[in-house]
mmCIF file of C-alpha atoms in Angstrom:
data_model
loop_
_atom_site.group_PDB
_atom_site.id
_atom_site.type_symbol
_atom_site.label_atom_id
_atom_site.label_comp_id
_atom_site.label_asym_id
_atom_site.label_seq_id
_atom_site.Cartn_x
_atom_site.Cartn_y
_atom_site.Cartn_z
ATOM 1 C CA UNK B 6 0.035 0.213 -0.033
ATOM 2 C CA UNK B 7 1.502 3.376 -0.795
ATOM 3 C CA UNK B 8 2.210 5.373 1.967
ATOM 4 C CA UNK B 9 1.944 8.817 0.376
ATOM 5 C CA UNK B 10 -0.988 10.873 1.644
ATOM 6 C CA UNK B 11 -0.852 13.240 -1.469
ATOM 7 C CA UNK B 12 -0.052 16.474 0.011
ATOM 8 C CA UNK B 13 -1.565 19.475 -1.087
ATOM 9 C CA UNK B 14 0.487 22.132 -2.427
ATOM 10 C CA UNK B 15 -0.645 24.208 0.613
ATOM 11 C CA UNK B 16 -1.767 21.782 3.141
ATOM 12 C CA UNK B 17 -4.618 22.936 5.664
ATOM 13 C CA UNK B 18 -2.990 24.123 8.799
ATOM 14 C CA UNK B 19 -3.630 22.891 12.110
ATOM 15 C CA UNK B 20 -2.969 24.508 15.245
ATOM 16 C CA UNK B 21 0.761 23.399 16.870
ATOM 17 C CA UNK B 22 0.537 21.907 20.151
ATOM 18 C CA UNK B 23 2.031 23.867 22.901
ATOM 19 C CA UNK B 24 5.889 23.535 23.501
ATOM 20 C CA UNK B 25 6.032 22.088 20.194
ATOM 21 C CA UNK B 26 9.590 20.292 19.560
ATOM 22 C CA UNK B 27 9.183 20.152 16.034
ATOM 23 C CA UNK B 28 9.368 23.031 13.567
ATOM 24 C CA UNK B 29 5.978 24.279 12.492
ATOM 25 C CA UNK B 30 6.820 23.165 8.620
ATOM 26 C CA UNK B 31 7.785 19.685 9.659
ATOM 27 C CA UNK B 32 4.860 19.266 12.400
ATOM 28 C CA UNK B 33 2.577 20.169 9.580
ATOM 29 C CA UNK B 34 4.126 17.508 7.151
ATOM 30 C CA UNK B 35 4.209 14.768 9.841
ATOM 31 C CA UNK B 36 0.990 15.007 10.948
ATOM 32 C CA UNK B 37 -0.564 14.256 7.634
ATOM 33 C CA UNK B 38 0.770 10.477 7.891
ATOM 34 C CA UNK B 39 -0.379 7.618 9.912
ATOM 35 C CA UNK B 40 1.385 6.250 12.914
ATOM 36 C CA UNK B 41 1.033 3.411 15.548
ATOM 37 C CA UNK B 42 0.403 4.861 18.936
ATOM 38 C CA UNK B 43 -0.737 1.726 21.110
ATOM 39 C CA UNK B 44 -0.422 -1.796 21.257
ATOM 40 C CA UNK B 45 -4.413 -3.046 20.579
ATOM 41 C CA UNK B 46 -4.370 -5.435 23.389
ATOM 42 C CA UNK B 47 -3.446 -2.813 25.868
ATOM 43 C CA UNK B 48 -6.579 -0.892 25.012
ATOM 44 C CA UNK B 49 -9.292 -2.571 27.089
ATOM 45 C CA UNK B 50 -11.411 -1.585 29.935
ATOM 46 C CA UNK B 51 -9.238 1.612 31.094
ATOM 47 C CA UNK B 52 -8.574 4.860 28.776
ATOM 48 C CA UNK B 53 -4.689 4.685 27.982
ATOM 49 C CA UNK B 54 -2.966 8.266 27.628
ATOM 50 C CA UNK B 55 -0.283 8.348 24.617
ATOM 51 C CA UNK B 56 1.535 11.248 23.038
ATOM 52 C CA UNK B 57 2.071 11.715 19.385
ATOM 53 C CA UNK B 58 3.975 14.527 17.459
ATOM 54 C CA UNK B 59 3.644 16.222 21.090
ATOM 55 C CA UNK B 60 0.151 16.105 21.036
ATOM 56 C CA UNK B 61 -1.569 14.341 24.332
ATOM 57 C CA UNK B 62 -4.011 11.594 23.136
ATOM 58 C CA UNK B 63 -6.502 9.327 25.118
ATOM 59 C CA UNK B 64 -7.369 5.562 23.692
ATOM 60 C CA UNK B 65 -10.048 3.560 25.026
ATOM 61 C CA UNK B 66 -13.084 1.116 23.668
ATOM 62 C CA UNK B 67 -16.564 1.917 23.101
ATOM 63 C CA UNK B 68 -18.923 -0.617 21.281
ATOM 64 C CA UNK B 69 -15.817 -2.896 20.653
ATOM 65 C CA UNK B 70 -14.115 -0.088 18.605
ATOM 66 C CA UNK B 71 -10.842 1.831 19.750
ATOM 67 C CA UNK B 72 -11.038 5.541 19.815
ATOM 68 C CA UNK B 73 -8.530 8.005 19.392
ATOM 69 C CA UNK B 74 -9.024 11.399 20.602
ATOM 70 C CA UNK B 75 -7.277 14.784 22.189
ATOM 71 C CA UNK B 76 -6.587 13.841 25.993
ATOM 72 C CA UNK B 77 -8.514 17.238 26.707
ATOM 73 C CA UNK B 78 -11.937 17.813 28.268
ATOM 74 C CA UNK B 79 -13.065 21.153 27.067
ATOM 75 C CA UNK B 80 -15.188 21.966 30.348
ATOM 76 C CA UNK B 81 -11.913 22.784 32.367
ATOM 77 C CA UNK B 82 -8.885 20.973 30.569
ATOM 78 C CA UNK B 83 -8.836 17.685 32.733
ATOM 79 C CA UNK B 84 -6.996 14.796 31.087
ATOM 80 C CA UNK B 85 -9.580 12.240 29.858
ATOM 81 C CA UNK B 86 -6.835 9.142 30.399
ATOM 82 C CA UNK B 87 -7.244 9.833 34.208
ATOM 83 C CA UNK B 88 -11.303 9.215 33.586
ATOM 84 C CA UNK B 89 -12.985 5.833 32.874
ATOM 85 C CA UNK B 90 -15.432 4.127 30.506
ATOM 86 C CA UNK B 91 -18.646 3.238 31.581
ATOM 87 C CA UNK B 92 -21.517 2.192 29.510
ATOM 88 C CA UNK B 93 -19.574 2.837 26.293
ATOM 89 C CA UNK B 94 -18.962 6.418 27.173
ATOM 90 C CA UNK B 95 -15.970 7.650 28.457
ATOM 91 C CA UNK B 96 -16.189 10.131 31.714
ATOM 92 C CA UNK B 97 -14.161 13.258 32.529
ATOM 93 C CA UNK B 98 -12.218 12.369 36.485
ATOM 94 C CA UNK B 99 -12.741 16.296 36.907
ATOM 95 C CA UNK B 100 -16.590 16.977 36.779
ATOM 96 C CA UNK B 101 -18.168 13.750 35.276
ATOM 97 C CA UNK B 102 -19.069 14.869 32.023
ATOM 98 C CA UNK B 103 -19.769 12.145 29.467
ATOM 99 C CA UNK B 104 -18.845 11.647 25.626
ATOM 100 C CA UNK B 105 -19.726 9.048 23.458
ATOM 101 C CA UNK B 106 -17.968 7.180 20.843
ATOM 102 C CA UNK B 107 -18.484 10.285 18.363
ATOM 103 C CA UNK B 108 -16.933 12.650 20.760
ATOM 104 C CA UNK B 109 -20.304 14.343 21.985
ATOM 105 C CA UNK B 110 -20.863 15.193 25.500
ATOM 106 C CA UNK B 111 -23.937 13.406 26.404
ATOM 107 C CA UNK B 112 -24.183 14.250 30.377
ATOM 108 C CA UNK B 113 -23.443 17.389 32.583
ATOM 109 C CA UNK B 114 -24.101 15.828 35.827
ATOM 110 C CA UNK B 115 -24.038 19.377 37.375
ATOM 111 C CA UNK B 116 -26.767 20.321 35.272
ATOM 112 C CA UNK B 117 -28.538 17.316 34.155
ATOM 113 C CA UNK B 118 -31.831 19.064 32.724
ATOM 114 C CA UNK B 119 -29.842 21.761 31.035
ATOM 115 C CA UNK B 120 -29.145 21.924 26.853
ATOM 116 C CA UNK B 121 -25.600 21.008 26.647
ATOM 117 C CA UNK B 122 -23.256 23.470 24.434
ATOM 118 C CA UNK B 123 -22.088 21.860 20.911
ATOM 119 C CA UNK B 124 -18.361 23.173 22.148
ATOM 120 C CA UNK B 125 -18.472 20.173 24.708
ATOM 121 C CA UNK B 126 -17.011 17.869 21.715
ATOM 122 C CA UNK B 127 -14.091 15.937 21.824
ATOM 123 C CA UNK B 128 -11.299 16.164 18.933
ATOM 124 C CA UNK B 129 -11.630 12.655 17.658
ATOM 125 C CA UNK B 130 -9.112 10.987 14.956
ATOM 126 C CA UNK B 131 -9.439 8.384 12.664
ATOM 127 C CA UNK B 132 -8.349 5.028 13.763
ATOM 128 C CA UNK B 133 -7.274 1.641 12.176
ATOM 129 C CA UNK B 134 -6.951 -1.433 14.098
ATOM 130 C CA UNK B 135 -3.834 -3.721 12.411
ATOM 131 C CA UNK B 136 -0.870 -5.976 13.192
ATOM 132 C CA UNK B 137 -2.075 -6.252 16.312
ATOM 133 C CA UNK B 138 -1.568 -2.006 16.786
ATOM 134 C CA UNK B 139 -3.603 1.253 16.818
ATOM 135 C CA UNK B 140 -2.775 3.224 14.078
ATOM 136 C CA UNK B 141 -4.126 7.174 13.800
ATOM 137 C CA UNK B 142 -3.162 10.498 12.230
ATOM 138 C CA UNK B 143 -3.750 14.092 13.236
ATOM 139 C CA UNK B 144 -4.776 15.401 10.029
ATOM 140 C CA UNK B 145 -5.486 12.598 7.427
ATOM 141 C CA UNK B 146 -8.558 10.888 6.837
ATOM 142 C CA UNK B 147 -7.184 8.430 4.203
ATOM 143 C CA UNK B 148 -6.125 5.217 5.423
ATOM 144 C CA UNK B 149 -2.168 4.723 4.732
ATOM 145 C CA UNK B 150 -0.800 1.785 6.619
ATOM 146 C CA UNK B 151 2.256 -0.214 5.519
ATOM 147 C CA UNK B 152 2.199 -3.416 4.441
ATOM 148 C CA UNK B 153 2.825 -6.553 6.043
ATOM 149 C CA UNK B 154 1.789 -9.211 4.048
ATOM 150 C CA UNK B 155 2.643 -12.425 6.383
ATOM 151 C CA UNK B 156 0.084 -11.092 8.940
ATOM 152 C CA UNK B 157 -2.882 -12.454 7.108
ATOM 153 C CA UNK B 158 -1.228 -15.228 5.570
ATOM 154 C CA UNK B 159 -2.180 -18.527 7.330
ATOM 155 C CA UNK B 160 1.258 -20.110 6.684
ATOM 156 C CA UNK B 161 2.513 -17.692 8.994
ATOM 157 C CA UNK B 162 2.650 -16.966 12.921
ATOM 158 C CA UNK B 163 2.233 -13.479 14.010
ATOM 159 C CA UNK B 164 3.704 -11.569 17.346
ATOM 160 C CA UNK B 165 3.606 -8.157 18.476
ATOM 161 C CA UNK B 166 6.388 -7.178 20.226
ATOM 162 C CA UNK B 167 5.541 -4.732 23.261
ATOM 163 C CA UNK B 168 6.561 -1.075 22.797
ATOM 164 C CA UNK B 169 10.088 0.051 23.006
ATOM 165 C CA UNK B 170 10.677 3.729 23.863
ATOM 166 C CA UNK B 171 13.793 5.293 22.787
ATOM 167 C CA UNK B 172 15.274 8.927 23.906
ATOM 168 C CA UNK B 173 16.225 9.642 20.451
ATOM 169 C CA UNK B 174 14.574 10.463 17.257
ATOM 170 C CA UNK B 175 12.746 8.451 14.501
ATOM 171 C CA UNK B 176 14.814 9.515 12.097
ATOM 172 C CA UNK B 177 17.954 8.244 13.965
ATOM 173 C CA UNK B 178 16.306 5.065 14.624
ATOM 174 C CA UNK B 179 14.530 4.369 11.241
ATOM 175 C CA UNK B 180 18.544 4.749 9.436
ATOM 176 C CA UNK B 181 19.684 2.236 12.293
ATOM 177 C CA UNK B 182 17.055 -0.254 11.172
ATOM 178 C CA UNK B 183 18.130 0.019 7.738
ATOM 179 C CA UNK B 184 21.973 0.124 8.283
ATOM 180 C CA UNK B 185 23.636 -3.394 7.332
ATOM 181 C CA UNK B 186 27.218 -2.244 8.564
ATOM 182 C CA UNK B 187 26.600 -2.146 12.042
ATOM 183 C CA UNK B 188 25.934 -5.986 12.432
ATOM 184 C CA UNK B 189 29.587 -7.084 13.545
ATOM 185 C CA UNK B 190 29.807 -4.091 16.045
ATOM 186 C CA UNK B 191 26.391 -3.089 17.804
ATOM 187 C CA UNK B 192 24.650 -6.677 17.756
ATOM 188 C CA UNK B 193 27.775 -8.811 18.572
ATOM 189 C CA UNK B 194 25.792 -10.384 21.575
ATOM 190 C CA UNK B 195 22.799 -11.038 19.582
ATOM 191 C CA UNK B 196 23.552 -12.141 16.216
ATOM 192 C CA UNK B 197 26.516 -9.892 14.654
ATOM 193 C CA UNK B 198 30.005 -11.480 14.162
ATOM 194 C CA UNK B 199 33.095 -9.730 14.440
ATOM 195 C CA UNK B 200 35.068 -11.510 11.961
ATOM 196 C CA UNK B 201 32.159 -10.729 9.225
ATOM 197 C CA UNK B 202 32.227 -7.349 8.615
ATOM 198 C CA UNK B 203 32.880 -6.525 4.727
ATOM 199 C CA UNK B 204 29.464 -5.292 3.173
ATOM 200 C CA UNK B 205 28.414 -6.665 -0.224
ATOM 201 C CA UNK B 206 27.493 -4.414 -3.016
ATOM 202 C CA UNK B 207 23.911 -4.072 -3.218
ATOM 203 C CA UNK B 208 21.347 -1.791 -4.901
ATOM 204 C CA UNK B 209 18.201 0.574 -3.766
ATOM 205 C CA UNK B 210 15.140 0.929 -6.292
ATOM 206 C CA UNK B 211 12.569 3.498 -6.235
ATOM 207 C CA UNK B 212 8.902 2.126 -6.481
ATOM 208 C CA UNK B 213 6.732 5.035 -6.114
ATOM 209 C CA UNK B 214 7.334 6.605 -2.731
ATOM 210 C CA UNK B 215 8.983 3.683 -1.269
ATOM 211 C CA UNK B 216 12.222 2.425 -1.400
ATOM 212 C CA UNK B 217 13.209 -1.289 -2.022
ATOM 213 C CA UNK B 218 16.830 -2.548 -1.453
ATOM 214 C CA UNK B 219 17.717 -6.490 -1.601
ATOM 215 C CA UNK B 220 20.695 -7.216 0.521
ATOM 216 C CA UNK B 221 22.545 -10.375 0.149
ATOM 217 C CA UNK B 222 25.446 -11.235 2.770
ATOM 218 C CA UNK B 223 26.521 -14.536 4.629
ATOM 219 C CA UNK B 224 25.896 -12.911 8.054
ATOM 220 C CA UNK B 225 23.537 -15.341 9.632
ATOM 221 C CA UNK B 226 20.373 -14.244 11.558
ATOM 222 C CA UNK B 227 20.382 -16.969 14.040
ATOM 223 C CA UNK B 228 20.937 -15.650 17.639
ATOM 224 C CA UNK B 229 23.959 -16.532 19.794
ATOM 225 C CA UNK B 230 23.308 -20.085 21.079
ATOM 226 C CA UNK B 231 20.689 -21.004 18.635
ATOM 227 C CA UNK B 232 20.742 -23.604 16.222
ATOM 228 C CA UNK B 233 21.948 -22.857 12.901
ATOM 229 C CA UNK B 234 20.799 -25.095 10.124
ATOM 230 C CA UNK B 235 22.521 -23.065 7.533
ATOM 231 C CA UNK B 236 25.013 -24.631 5.369
ATOM 232 C CA UNK B 237 28.497 -22.875 5.483
ATOM 233 C CA UNK B 238 28.287 -20.383 3.218
ATOM 234 C CA UNK B 239 24.721 -19.914 3.103
ATOM 235 C CA UNK B 240 23.721 -16.351 1.501
ATOM 236 C CA UNK B 241 20.888 -14.699 3.868
ATOM 237 C CA UNK B 242 18.400 -12.250 1.560
ATOM 238 C CA UNK B 243 17.333 -9.213 3.622
ATOM 239 C CA UNK B 244 14.877 -7.481 1.450
ATOM 240 C CA UNK B 245 14.290 -3.905 2.843
ATOM 241 C CA UNK B 246 11.318 -1.938 2.018
ATOM 242 C CA UNK B 247 10.758 1.724 3.263
ATOM 243 C CA UNK B 248 7.491 3.496 4.079
ATOM 244 C CA UNK B 249 8.145 7.214 4.478
ATOM 245 C CA UNK B 250 8.251 9.040 6.875
ATOM 246 C CA UNK B 251 9.153 6.082 9.819
ATOM 247 C CA UNK B 252 8.050 2.429 8.977
ATOM 248 C CA UNK B 253 10.020 -0.052 7.142
ATOM 249 C CA UNK B 254 9.649 -3.651 6.412
ATOM 250 C CA UNK B 255 12.333 -6.247 6.721
ATOM 251 C CA UNK B 256 11.649 -9.759 5.083
ATOM 252 C CA UNK B 257 14.992 -11.925 6.098
ATOM 253 C CA UNK B 258 15.039 -15.583 4.409
ATOM 254 C CA UNK B 259 15.968 -18.472 6.017
ATOM 255 C CA UNK B 260 17.167 -21.738 5.137
ATOM 256 C CA UNK B 261 14.374 -23.965 3.630
ATOM 257 C CA UNK B 262 12.108 -21.614 2.402
ATOM 258 C CA UNK B 263 11.730 -19.771 5.696
ATOM 259 C CA UNK B 264 10.765 -16.026 6.010
ATOM 260 C CA UNK B 265 10.923 -13.835 8.745
ATOM 261 C CA UNK B 266 8.976 -10.469 8.423
ATOM 262 C CA UNK B 267 9.545 -7.629 10.598
ATOM 263 C CA UNK B 268 7.720 -4.257 10.532
ATOM 264 C CA UNK B 269 9.766 -1.378 12.042
ATOM 265 C CA UNK B 270 7.726 1.369 13.034
ATOM 266 C CA UNK B 271 9.239 4.320 14.706
ATOM 267 C CA UNK B 272 6.385 6.608 16.394
ATOM 268 C CA UNK B 273 7.362 10.338 16.930
ATOM 269 C CA UNK B 274 6.559 11.103 20.644
ATOM 270 C CA UNK B 275 8.272 14.200 20.018
ATOM 271 C CA UNK B 276 10.862 15.621 18.006
ATOM 272 C CA UNK B 277 13.433 13.540 19.896
ATOM 273 C CA UNK B 278 11.725 10.619 21.824
ATOM 274 C CA UNK B 279 10.403 7.810 19.864
ATOM 275 C CA UNK B 280 7.885 4.899 20.456
ATOM 276 C CA UNK B 281 9.005 1.544 18.611
ATOM 277 C CA UNK B 282 6.525 -0.662 17.456
ATOM 278 C CA UNK B 283 7.302 -3.807 15.986
ATOM 279 C CA UNK B 284 4.763 -6.894 14.820
ATOM 280 C CA UNK B 285 6.374 -9.861 13.400
ATOM 281 C CA UNK B 286 5.211 -12.675 11.642
ATOM 282 C CA UNK B 287 7.310 -15.778 10.481
ATOM 283 C CA UNK B 288 6.418 -19.392 8.493
ATOM 284 C CA UNK B 289 9.088 -21.367 10.856
ATOM 285 C CA UNK B 290 9.602 -22.431 14.222
ATOM 286 C CA UNK B 291 5.567 -22.336 14.910
ATOM 287 C CA UNK B 292 5.576 -23.919 18.224
ATOM 288 C CA UNK B 293 8.711 -22.121 19.315
ATOM 289 C CA UNK B 294 8.131 -20.035 22.669
ATOM 290 C CA UNK B 295 6.806 -16.749 21.851
ATOM 291 C CA UNK B 296 8.982 -15.438 24.908
ATOM 292 C CA UNK B 297 12.217 -16.392 23.435
ATOM 293 C CA UNK B 298 11.534 -14.549 20.130
ATOM 294 C CA UNK B 299 10.358 -11.569 22.603
ATOM 295 C CA UNK B 300 13.251 -11.498 24.725
ATOM 296 C CA UNK B 301 15.899 -12.037 21.723
ATOM 297 C CA UNK B 302 14.285 -9.305 19.597
ATOM 298 C CA UNK B 303 14.012 -6.409 22.839
ATOM 299 C CA UNK B 304 17.599 -7.508 23.268
ATOM 300 C CA UNK B 305 18.314 -6.347 19.605
ATOM 301 C CA UNK B 306 16.435 -3.367 20.617
ATOM 302 C CA UNK B 307 18.617 -2.725 23.509
ATOM 303 C CA UNK B 308 21.605 -2.512 21.454
ATOM 304 C CA UNK B 309 20.267 -0.470 18.944
ATOM 305 C CA UNK B 310 19.102 2.079 21.351
ATOM 306 C CA UNK B 311 22.201 2.492 23.108
ATOM 307 C CA UNK B 312 23.668 3.881 19.924
ATOM 308 C CA UNK B 313 20.835 5.786 18.610
ATOM 309 C CA UNK B 314 20.360 7.686 22.399
ATOM 310 C CA UNK B 315 24.221 8.512 21.828
ATOM 311 C CA UNK B 316 24.625 9.756 18.301
ATOM 312 C CA UNK B 317 25.117 13.436 17.665
ATOM 313 C CA UNK B 318 23.535 15.643 16.253
ATOM 314 C CA UNK B 319 20.362 14.224 17.623
ATOM 315 C CA UNK B 320 18.500 14.937 14.648
ATOM 316 C CA UNK B 321 19.189 13.124 11.150
ATOM 317 C CA UNK B 322 20.967 15.641 8.744
ATOM 318 C CA UNK B 323 19.089 15.594 5.473
ATOM 319 C CA UNK B 324 21.875 17.875 4.046
ATOM 320 C CA UNK B 325 23.831 15.064 2.406
ATOM 321 C CA UNK B 326 26.637 17.431 3.164
ATOM 322 C CA UNK B 327 26.503 17.539 6.679
ATOM 323 C CA UNK B 328 28.163 13.641 7.639
ATOM 324 C CA UNK B 329 30.648 11.480 5.584
ATOM 325 C CA UNK B 330 29.544 8.444 3.503
ATOM 326 C CA UNK B 331 30.191 5.106 2.531
ATOM 327 C CA UNK B 332 29.130 2.354 -0.470
ATOM 328 C CA UNK B 333 27.212 0.659 2.450
ATOM 329 C CA UNK B 334 24.939 3.809 3.356
ATOM 330 C CA UNK B 335 23.232 3.661 -0.111
ATOM 331 C CA UNK B 336 19.800 2.885 1.446
ATOM 332 C CA UNK B 337 19.955 5.697 4.326
ATOM 333 C CA UNK B 338 21.342 8.065 1.664
ATOM 334 C CA UNK B 339 18.018 7.258 -0.185
ATOM 335 C CA UNK B 340 16.250 7.383 2.684
ATOM 336 C CA UNK B 341 17.596 10.952 3.649
ATOM 337 C CA UNK B 342 16.469 12.224 0.118
ATOM 338 C CA UNK B 343 13.112 10.736 0.409
ATOM 339 C CA UNK B 344 12.333 12.862 3.833
ATOM 340 C CA UNK B 345 13.520 15.920 1.841
ATOM 341 C CA UNK B 346 11.020 15.073 -1.133
ATOM 342 C CA UNK B 347 8.399 14.654 1.369
ATOM 343 C CA UNK B 348 9.112 18.495 2.493
ATOM 344 C CA UNK B 349 10.694 17.889 5.855
ATOM 345 C CA UNK B 350 13.379 20.619 6.560
ATOM 346 C CA UNK B 351 17.039 20.307 5.800
ATOM 347 C CA UNK B 352 18.349 20.085 9.038
ATOM 348 C CA UNK B 353 15.253 17.756 10.390
ATOM 349 C CA UNK B 354 14.459 15.192 11.702
ATOM 350 C CA UNK B 355 12.317 13.526 14.571
#
């Protein structure tokens, strides 16, 4: 699915959040894309507060559907995430005002017989529940969710990893996910091999607004201590697909036609704070404990987080002259160019 929200030449201006950490232009651009904000199973019987692009949101279920709205009761500015859900309506914890799933206020307990002001209406955002995640957009109603083909394939098992917070920018996290020359150094405790550092030549292709890179190497994807059934010299294919601005899929081709599909979704809480969501599908080891998969991937995330949080500058420079590059950086160079194309500033990014 295309991730291009078909930005207009002059997108409708939305009021920026207070203390916005983005430039006004970058915020307006990013607000038109869709991002995951919560694990679907975490949204049950209580409201949950989350933040996207510096905007505080509340997630809750009503009539079996997840609602995403501004975490704000317009009566006195109380956060609805501190309230509760009763009879399919969210209740403000300050004065008991109630709102239905459309965001309309249905009850003002202090004045039960008075007509309710139309100003008492929540700002509700579009939502999609997919891959075990809750997705929303602050200014686009046209659904734009990246592809994870294995998720709906009955031959695959699906795992939604816990969300993972990173005190760093979404752009830096994304570039680390796409990087193929750091395995032997950053991931030495999980799957990297300090004796296998050379990066073979590879190409990056453009398909619409997406990037595609097929990377072949002998670097194994089996974790340290795991049984490795790959023959010596087995060529591993890691197929990347980038969905701007902050999502990318990786399909790792294992022996015996095994496929591991990972969707890396870096959700920008703020310009320099990221919540990572990562649904996984695979067609092998179907009876292996899910806990082992979660533990291994969280260890990989931790290894990457330590580097992302230490990088300087914290923002991802879109000016290609700002940092040095090597041939192994083809995907990240193309990614930076793509972010420039969608309208982000040159000194960006979140």
